[in-house]
Amino acid sequence: MLFNQNGQLTETMFNYPENDYEVFREKALKCERCNLRSTCTQVVMGEGSLDHKIMFIGEGPGASEDKKGRPFVGRAGRLLDKILQSANIKRNNIYITNIVKCRPPENRNPTDNEMKACSPILKTEIKYINPKVIVPLGSVASRYLIDSSVKITKDRGKWYNKGDLYFLPTFHPAYLLRNENMKKPVWKDFKKIKKAVDRIEELYNI
Ligand code: URA
């Protein structure tokens, strides 16, 4: 479990610097904590705004991300960009990352041990951003971040909260590429997300 019921991170000693994001990033890029690093090209760190208090979290890098060293830059990423643009949310004003930072072979789901090994990096990203809203993309991220009972087809678009940290799970853009008819419900989700973005900006004067 990453968060307790109050929305606080479950561990606080991560061995990563917590006052200099660039130093943290450089250190995380050298991570070899699990065996995914031996089959991927490079560690793919999250990117985006450290100030806007909103995170989008996917599962793990795919082939394009592995090659380019950036999250969500392949076909699914381009679809995500389009949806963000239509919802009037600037990619630069959110922080996008993944549960695991190294590409799992053949794009398989990351294992529990791999997610656990990578959690100090994700937790440190969360510490820097101090999000008020997290958007888990797809089933793996939703179950890991919210609760293992979450069923993405039934539960997407619902708000969940742990203390004053809110989650809005939605379909992974890679799933949308295969299921065009799910774009409509996702559009509804992004309207909710946009409202939350506006509210956060207003509350925190961003
Ligand atoms: N799928 C993910 O979950 N993350 C990426 O960065 C790309 C595709």
PDB file of C-alpha atoms and ligand atoms in Angstrom:
ATOM      1  CA  MET A   1       0.000   0.000   0.000  1.00  0.00           C
ATOM      2  CA  LEU A   2       1.420   3.339  -1.070  1.00  0.00           C
ATOM      3  CA  PHE A   3      -0.951   5.526   0.972  1.00  0.00           C
ATOM      4  CA  ASN A   4      -2.662   5.029   4.295  1.00  0.00           C
ATOM      5  CA  GLN A   5      -6.360   5.854   4.690  1.00  0.00           C
ATOM      6  CA  ASN A   6      -5.479   9.485   5.448  1.00  0.00           C
ATOM      7  CA  GLY A   7      -3.724   9.850   2.105  1.00  0.00           C
ATOM      8  CA  GLN A   8      -0.271   9.888   3.671  1.00  0.00           C
ATOM      9  CA  LEU A   9       2.606   7.949   2.152  1.00  0.00           C
ATOM     10  CA  THR A  10       3.212   4.757   4.098  1.00  0.00           C
ATOM     11  CA  GLU A  11       7.002   5.163   4.415  1.00  0.00           C
ATOM     12  CA  THR A  12       9.080   8.252   4.677  1.00  0.00           C
ATOM     13  CA  MET A  13      12.693   7.072   4.375  1.00  0.00           C
ATOM     14  CA  PHE A  14      13.408   6.767   0.683  1.00  0.00           C
ATOM     15  CA  ASN A  15      17.142   7.463   0.396  1.00  0.00           C
ATOM     16  CA  TYR A  16      16.491  10.061  -2.252  1.00  0.00           C
ATOM     17  CA  PRO A  17      17.120  13.776  -1.762  1.00  0.00           C
ATOM     18  CA  GLU A  18      13.890  15.569  -0.956  1.00  0.00           C
ATOM     19  CA  ASN A  19      15.004  19.145  -1.531  1.00  0.00           C
ATOM     20  CA  ASP A  20      16.481  19.066  -5.014  1.00  0.00           C
ATOM     21  CA  TYR A  21      14.360  17.443  -7.699  1.00  0.00           C
ATOM     22  CA  GLU A  22      17.140  17.425 -10.305  1.00  0.00           C
ATOM     23  CA  VAL A  23      19.526  15.613  -7.963  1.00  0.00           C
ATOM     24  CA  PHE A  24      16.775  13.129  -7.106  1.00  0.00           C
ATOM     25  CA  ARG A  25      16.049  12.606 -10.804  1.00  0.00           C
ATOM     26  CA  GLU A  26      19.692  11.991 -11.656  1.00  0.00           C
ATOM     27  CA  LYS A  27      19.958   9.459  -8.834  1.00  0.00           C
ATOM     28  CA  ALA A  28      16.725   7.704  -9.839  1.00  0.00           C
ATOM     29  CA  LEU A  29      17.947   7.426 -13.449  1.00  0.00           C
ATOM     30  CA  LYS A  30      20.751   5.212 -12.143  1.00  0.00           C
ATOM     31  CA  CYS A  31      18.385   2.837 -10.307  1.00  0.00           C
ATOM     32  CA  GLU A  32      19.111  -0.873 -10.627  1.00  0.00           C
ATOM     33  CA  ARG A  33      16.898  -2.035  -7.798  1.00  0.00           C
ATOM     34  CA  CYS A  34      15.069  -4.685  -9.819  1.00  0.00           C
ATOM     35  CA  ASN A  35      15.739  -6.890 -12.801  1.00  0.00           C
ATOM     36  CA  LEU A  36      13.644  -4.770 -15.210  1.00  0.00           C
ATOM     37  CA  ARG A  37      16.713  -2.575 -15.605  1.00  0.00           C
ATOM     38  CA  SER A  38      18.641  -5.437 -17.216  1.00  0.00           C
ATOM     39  CA  THR A  39      16.171  -5.757 -20.106  1.00  0.00           C
ATOM     40  CA  CYS A  40      15.190  -2.102 -20.719  1.00  0.00           C
ATOM     41  CA  THR A  41      17.165   0.609 -22.498  1.00  0.00           C
ATOM     42  CA  GLN A  42      16.897   3.269 -19.812  1.00  0.00           C
ATOM     43  CA  VAL A  43      15.003   4.413 -16.724  1.00  0.00           C
ATOM     44  CA  VAL A  44      12.059   6.624 -17.730  1.00  0.00           C
ATOM     45  CA  MET A  45      11.372   9.253 -15.090  1.00  0.00           C
ATOM     46  CA  GLY A  46       8.182  11.261 -14.774  1.00  0.00           C
ATOM     47  CA  GLU A  47       7.997  14.779 -16.171  1.00  0.00           C
ATOM     48  CA  GLY A  48       5.921  17.920 -15.957  1.00  0.00           C
ATOM     49  CA  SER A  49       4.905  20.464 -13.378  1.00  0.00           C
ATOM     50  CA  LEU A  50       6.064  20.117  -9.789  1.00  0.00           C
ATOM     51  CA  ASP A  51       3.729  22.979  -8.839  1.00  0.00           C
ATOM     52  CA  HIS A  52       0.250  22.090 -10.085  1.00  0.00           C
ATOM     53  CA  LYS A  53      -0.596  19.412  -7.512  1.00  0.00           C
ATOM     54  CA  ILE A  54      -1.991  16.959 -10.051  1.00  0.00           C
ATOM     55  CA  MET A  55      -0.422  13.698 -11.211  1.00  0.00           C
ATOM     56  CA  PHE A  56      -1.335  11.288 -14.003  1.00  0.00           C
ATOM     57  CA  ILE A  57       0.120   7.851 -13.319  1.00  0.00           C
ATOM     58  CA  GLY A  58       0.376   5.037 -15.874  1.00  0.00           C
ATOM     59  CA  GLU A  59       1.690   1.533 -15.608  1.00  0.00           C
ATOM     60  CA  GLY A  60       5.153   1.468 -17.109  1.00  0.00           C
ATOM     61  CA  PRO A  61       7.068   2.673 -20.173  1.00  0.00           C
ATOM     62  CA  GLY A  62       6.363   1.044 -23.528  1.00  0.00           C
ATOM     63  CA  ALA A  63       8.724   0.673 -26.483  1.00  0.00           C
ATOM     64  CA  SER A  64       8.694   4.353 -27.558  1.00  0.00           C
ATOM     65  CA  GLU A  65       9.152   5.590 -24.005  1.00  0.00           C
ATOM     66  CA  ASP A  66      11.996   3.125 -23.467  1.00  0.00           C
ATOM     67  CA  LYS A  67      13.696   4.439 -26.591  1.00  0.00           C
ATOM     68  CA  LYS A  68      13.143   8.144 -25.937  1.00  0.00           C
ATOM     69  CA  GLY A  69      13.462   8.194 -22.153  1.00  0.00           C
ATOM     70  CA  ARG A  70      10.178  10.088 -21.643  1.00  0.00           C
ATOM     71  CA  PRO A  71       6.762   8.887 -20.392  1.00  0.00           C
ATOM     72  CA  PHE A  72       3.724   8.693 -22.692  1.00  0.00           C
ATOM     73  CA  VAL A  73       5.348   9.630 -25.983  1.00  0.00           C
ATOM     74  CA  GLY A  74       4.196   6.665 -28.111  1.00  0.00           C
ATOM     75  CA  ARG A  75       0.775   6.075 -29.681  1.00  0.00           C
ATOM     76  CA  ALA A  76      -1.011   5.973 -26.329  1.00  0.00           C
ATOM     77  CA  GLY A  77       0.829   9.108 -25.253  1.00  0.00           C
ATOM     78  CA  ARG A  78      -0.199  10.949 -28.395  1.00  0.00           C
ATOM     79  CA  LEU A  79      -3.822  10.013 -27.729  1.00  0.00           C
ATOM     80  CA  LEU A  80      -3.444  11.218 -24.141  1.00  0.00           C
ATOM     81  CA  ASP A  81      -2.046  14.526 -25.472  1.00  0.00           C
ATOM     82  CA  LYS A  82      -5.085  14.890 -27.738  1.00  0.00           C
ATOM     83  CA  ILE A  83      -7.532  14.237 -24.905  1.00  0.00           C
ATOM     84  CA  LEU A  84      -5.706  16.667 -22.630  1.00  0.00           C
ATOM     85  CA  GLN A  85      -5.760  19.298 -25.350  1.00  0.00           C
ATOM     86  CA  SER A  86      -9.495  18.848 -25.997  1.00  0.00           C
ATOM     87  CA  ALA A  87     -10.154  19.114 -22.261  1.00  0.00           C
ATOM     88  CA  ASN A  88      -8.085  22.305 -22.193  1.00  0.00           C
ATOM     89  CA  ILE A  89      -5.530  20.846 -19.771  1.00  0.00           C
ATOM     90  CA  LYS A  90      -1.914  21.725 -20.560  1.00  0.00           C
ATOM     91  CA  ARG A  91       0.465  18.754 -20.446  1.00  0.00           C
ATOM     92  CA  ASN A  92       3.084  21.120 -19.014  1.00  0.00           C
ATOM     93  CA  ASN A  93       0.765  21.865 -16.099  1.00  0.00           C
ATOM     94  CA  ILE A  94       0.454  18.291 -14.899  1.00  0.00           C
ATOM     95  CA  TYR A  95       3.028  15.747 -13.782  1.00  0.00           C
ATOM     96  CA  ILE A  96       2.982  12.460 -15.750  1.00  0.00           C
ATOM     97  CA  THR A  97       4.719   9.351 -14.528  1.00  0.00           C
ATOM     98  CA  ASN A  98       4.448   5.578 -14.250  1.00  0.00           C
ATOM     99  CA  ILE A  99       4.302   3.026 -11.457  1.00  0.00           C
ATOM    100  CA  VAL A 100       7.477   1.376 -12.748  1.00  0.00           C
ATOM    101  CA  LYS A 101      10.134   3.423 -14.506  1.00  0.00           C
ATOM    102  CA  CYS A 102      11.638   0.616 -16.590  1.00  0.00           C
ATOM    103  CA  ARG A 103       9.876  -1.077 -19.489  1.00  0.00           C
ATOM    104  CA  PRO A 104       8.644  -4.570 -18.629  1.00  0.00           C
ATOM    105  CA  PRO A 105       9.626  -7.068 -21.360  1.00  0.00           C
ATOM    106  CA  GLU A 106       6.962  -7.414 -24.095  1.00  0.00           C
ATOM    107  CA  ASN A 107       4.946  -4.737 -22.257  1.00  0.00           C
ATOM    108  CA  ARG A 108       3.708  -7.280 -19.730  1.00  0.00           C
ATOM    109  CA  ASN A 109       2.166  -6.011 -16.488  1.00  0.00           C
ATOM    110  CA  PRO A 110       4.741  -5.187 -13.817  1.00  0.00           C
ATOM    111  CA  THR A 111       4.853  -7.726 -10.988  1.00  0.00           C
ATOM    112  CA  ASP A 112       4.109  -6.850  -7.358  1.00  0.00           C
ATOM    113  CA  ASN A 113       7.815  -7.115  -6.553  1.00  0.00           C
ATOM    114  CA  GLU A 114       8.772  -4.790  -9.405  1.00  0.00           C
ATOM    115  CA  MET A 115       6.181  -2.233  -8.316  1.00  0.00           C
ATOM    116  CA  LYS A 116       7.448  -2.484  -4.758  1.00  0.00           C
ATOM    117  CA  ALA A 117      11.078  -2.104  -5.828  1.00  0.00           C
ATOM    118  CA  CYS A 118      10.166   1.029  -7.794  1.00  0.00           C
ATOM    119  CA  SER A 119       7.964   2.550  -5.085  1.00  0.00           C
ATOM    120  CA  PRO A 120      10.690   4.691  -3.450  1.00  0.00           C
ATOM    121  CA  ILE A 121      10.992   6.618  -6.727  1.00  0.00           C
ATOM    122  CA  LEU A 122       7.232   7.058  -7.144  1.00  0.00           C
ATOM    123  CA  LYS A 123       6.844   8.042  -3.501  1.00  0.00           C
ATOM    124  CA  THR A 124       9.595  10.620  -3.804  1.00  0.00           C
ATOM    125  CA  GLU A 125       7.910  12.074  -6.906  1.00  0.00           C
ATOM    126  CA  ILE A 126       4.694  12.252  -4.878  1.00  0.00           C
ATOM    127  CA  LYS A 127       6.558  14.049  -2.086  1.00  0.00           C
ATOM    128  CA  TYR A 128       7.811  16.686  -4.493  1.00  0.00           C
ATOM    129  CA  ILE A 129       4.437  17.284  -6.100  1.00  0.00           C
ATOM    130  CA  ASN A 130       2.240  16.908  -3.028  1.00  0.00           C
ATOM    131  CA  PRO A 131      -0.756  16.178  -5.271  1.00  0.00           C
ATOM    132  CA  LYS A 132      -4.346  16.961  -4.368  1.00  0.00           C
ATOM    133  CA  VAL A 133      -5.574  14.854  -7.297  1.00  0.00           C
ATOM    134  CA  ILE A 134      -4.118  11.697  -8.827  1.00  0.00           C
ATOM    135  CA  VAL A 135      -5.454  10.280 -12.088  1.00  0.00           C
ATOM    136  CA  PRO A 136      -4.515   6.577 -12.311  1.00  0.00           C
ATOM    137  CA  LEU A 137      -4.514   5.492 -15.954  1.00  0.00           C
ATOM    138  CA  GLY A 138      -5.860   1.968 -16.354  1.00  0.00           C
ATOM    139  CA  SER A 139      -6.469  -0.992 -14.140  1.00  0.00           C
ATOM    140  CA  VAL A 140      -2.936  -1.724 -12.862  1.00  0.00           C
ATOM    141  CA  ALA A 141      -2.345   1.849 -11.682  1.00  0.00           C
ATOM    142  CA  SER A 142      -5.868   2.166 -10.232  1.00  0.00           C
ATOM    143  CA  ARG A 143      -5.595  -1.007  -8.176  1.00  0.00           C
ATOM    144  CA  TYR A 144      -2.115  -0.175  -6.973  1.00  0.00           C
ATOM    145  CA  LEU A 145      -2.869   3.423  -6.035  1.00  0.00           C
ATOM    146  CA  ILE A 146      -6.448   3.208  -4.761  1.00  0.00           C
ATOM    147  CA  ASP A 147      -7.389  -0.331  -3.773  1.00  0.00           C
ATOM    148  CA  SER A 148      -6.970  -3.809  -5.206  1.00  0.00           C
ATOM    149  CA  SER A 149     -10.772  -4.114  -5.407  1.00  0.00           C
ATOM    150  CA  VAL A 150     -11.097  -1.356  -8.039  1.00  0.00           C
ATOM    151  CA  LYS A 151     -12.572  -2.634 -11.312  1.00  0.00           C
ATOM    152  CA  ILE A 152     -11.718  -0.142 -13.986  1.00  0.00           C
ATOM    153  CA  THR A 153     -14.715  -0.837 -16.267  1.00  0.00           C
ATOM    154  CA  LYS A 154     -17.158  -0.301 -13.406  1.00  0.00           C
ATOM    155  CA  ASP A 155     -15.272   2.221 -11.288  1.00  0.00           C
ATOM    156  CA  ARG A 156     -13.683   4.623 -13.767  1.00  0.00           C
ATOM    157  CA  GLY A 157     -14.934   8.152 -13.474  1.00  0.00           C
ATOM    158  CA  LYS A 158     -15.711   7.785  -9.757  1.00  0.00           C
ATOM    159  CA  TRP A 159     -13.975   9.967  -7.215  1.00  0.00           C
ATOM    160  CA  TYR A 160     -12.149   8.135  -4.439  1.00  0.00           C
ATOM    161  CA  ASN A 161     -10.450   9.803  -1.544  1.00  0.00           C
ATOM    162  CA  LYS A 162      -7.958   9.020   1.182  1.00  0.00           C
ATOM    163  CA  GLY A 163      -8.084  11.974   3.551  1.00  0.00           C
ATOM    164  CA  ASP A 164      -7.936  15.033   1.333  1.00  0.00           C
ATOM    165  CA  LEU A 165      -6.118  13.273  -1.503  1.00  0.00           C
ATOM    166  CA  TYR A 166      -8.506  12.542  -4.381  1.00  0.00           C
ATOM    167  CA  PHE A 167      -8.247   9.930  -7.146  1.00  0.00           C
ATOM    168  CA  LEU A 168     -10.146   9.730 -10.399  1.00  0.00           C
ATOM    169  CA  PRO A 169      -9.377   6.469 -12.207  1.00  0.00           C
ATOM    170  CA  THR A 170      -9.924   6.381 -15.946  1.00  0.00           C
ATOM    171  CA  PHE A 171      -9.164   4.048 -18.837  1.00  0.00           C
ATOM    172  CA  HIS A 172      -5.582   3.776 -20.047  1.00  0.00           C
ATOM    173  CA  PRO A 173      -5.159   5.518 -23.432  1.00  0.00           C
ATOM    174  CA  ALA A 174      -3.710   2.267 -24.866  1.00  0.00           C
ATOM    175  CA  TYR A 175      -7.073   0.624 -24.081  1.00  0.00           C
ATOM    176  CA  LEU A 176      -8.849   3.470 -25.881  1.00  0.00           C
ATOM    177  CA  LEU A 177      -6.783   2.804 -28.978  1.00  0.00           C
ATOM    178  CA  ARG A 178      -8.338  -0.663 -29.072  1.00  0.00           C
ATOM    179  CA  ASN A 179     -11.812   0.372 -27.856  1.00  0.00           C
ATOM    180  CA  GLU A 180     -12.859   3.540 -29.649  1.00  0.00           C
ATOM    181  CA  ASN A 181     -16.349   3.424 -28.132  1.00  0.00           C
ATOM    182  CA  MET A 182     -14.861   4.067 -24.691  1.00  0.00           C
ATOM    183  CA  LYS A 183     -13.713   7.540 -25.709  1.00  0.00           C
ATOM    184  CA  LYS A 184     -17.068   9.037 -24.706  1.00  0.00           C
ATOM    185  CA  PRO A 185     -16.932   7.925 -21.057  1.00  0.00           C
ATOM    186  CA  VAL A 186     -13.308   9.033 -20.872  1.00  0.00           C
ATOM    187  CA  TRP A 187     -14.310  12.426 -22.186  1.00  0.00           C
ATOM    188  CA  LYS A 188     -16.729  12.673 -19.244  1.00  0.00           C
ATOM    189  CA  ASP A 189     -13.882  11.773 -16.871  1.00  0.00           C
ATOM    190  CA  PHE A 190     -11.649  14.463 -18.322  1.00  0.00           C
ATOM    191  CA  LYS A 191     -14.356  17.083 -17.866  1.00  0.00           C
ATOM    192  CA  LYS A 192     -14.337  16.193 -14.165  1.00  0.00           C
ATOM    193  CA  ILE A 193     -10.554  16.321 -14.122  1.00  0.00           C
ATOM    194  CA  LYS A 194     -10.570  19.752 -15.769  1.00  0.00           C
ATOM    195  CA  LYS A 195     -12.946  21.050 -13.087  1.00  0.00           C
ATOM    196  CA  ALA A 196     -10.597  19.708 -10.415  1.00  0.00           C
ATOM    197  CA  VAL A 197      -7.595  21.344 -12.156  1.00  0.00           C
ATOM    198  CA  ASP A 198      -9.405  24.703 -12.167  1.00  0.00           C
ATOM    199  CA  ARG A 199     -10.404  24.315  -8.520  1.00  0.00           C
ATOM    200  CA  ILE A 200      -6.843  23.472  -7.452  1.00  0.00           C
ATOM    201  CA  GLU A 201      -5.456  26.457  -9.370  1.00  0.00           C
ATOM    202  CA  GLU A 202      -7.997  28.712  -7.724  1.00  0.00           C
ATOM    203  CA  LEU A 203      -7.431  27.325  -4.202  1.00  0.00           C
ATOM    204  CA  TYR A 204      -3.646  27.401  -4.374  1.00  0.00           C
ATOM    205  CA  ASN A 205      -3.319  30.511  -6.526  1.00  0.00           C
ATOM    206  CA  ILE A 206      -1.316  28.658  -9.173  1.00  0.00           C
TER     207      ILE A 206
HETATM  208  N1  URA B   1       1.847   3.140 -21.152  1.00  0.00           N
HETATM  209  C1  URA B   1       2.108   3.511 -19.874  1.00  0.00           C
HETATM  210  O1  URA B   1       1.496   3.013 -18.930  1.00  0.00           O
HETATM  211  N2  URA B   1       3.051   4.423 -19.683  1.00  0.00           N
HETATM  212  C2  URA B   1       3.730   5.015 -20.662  1.00  0.00           C
HETATM  213  O2  URA B   1       4.584   5.851 -20.379  1.00  0.00           O
HETATM  214  C3  URA B   1       3.422   4.621 -21.985  1.00  0.00           C
HETATM  215  C4  URA B   1       2.488   3.696 -22.202  1.00  0.00           C
END
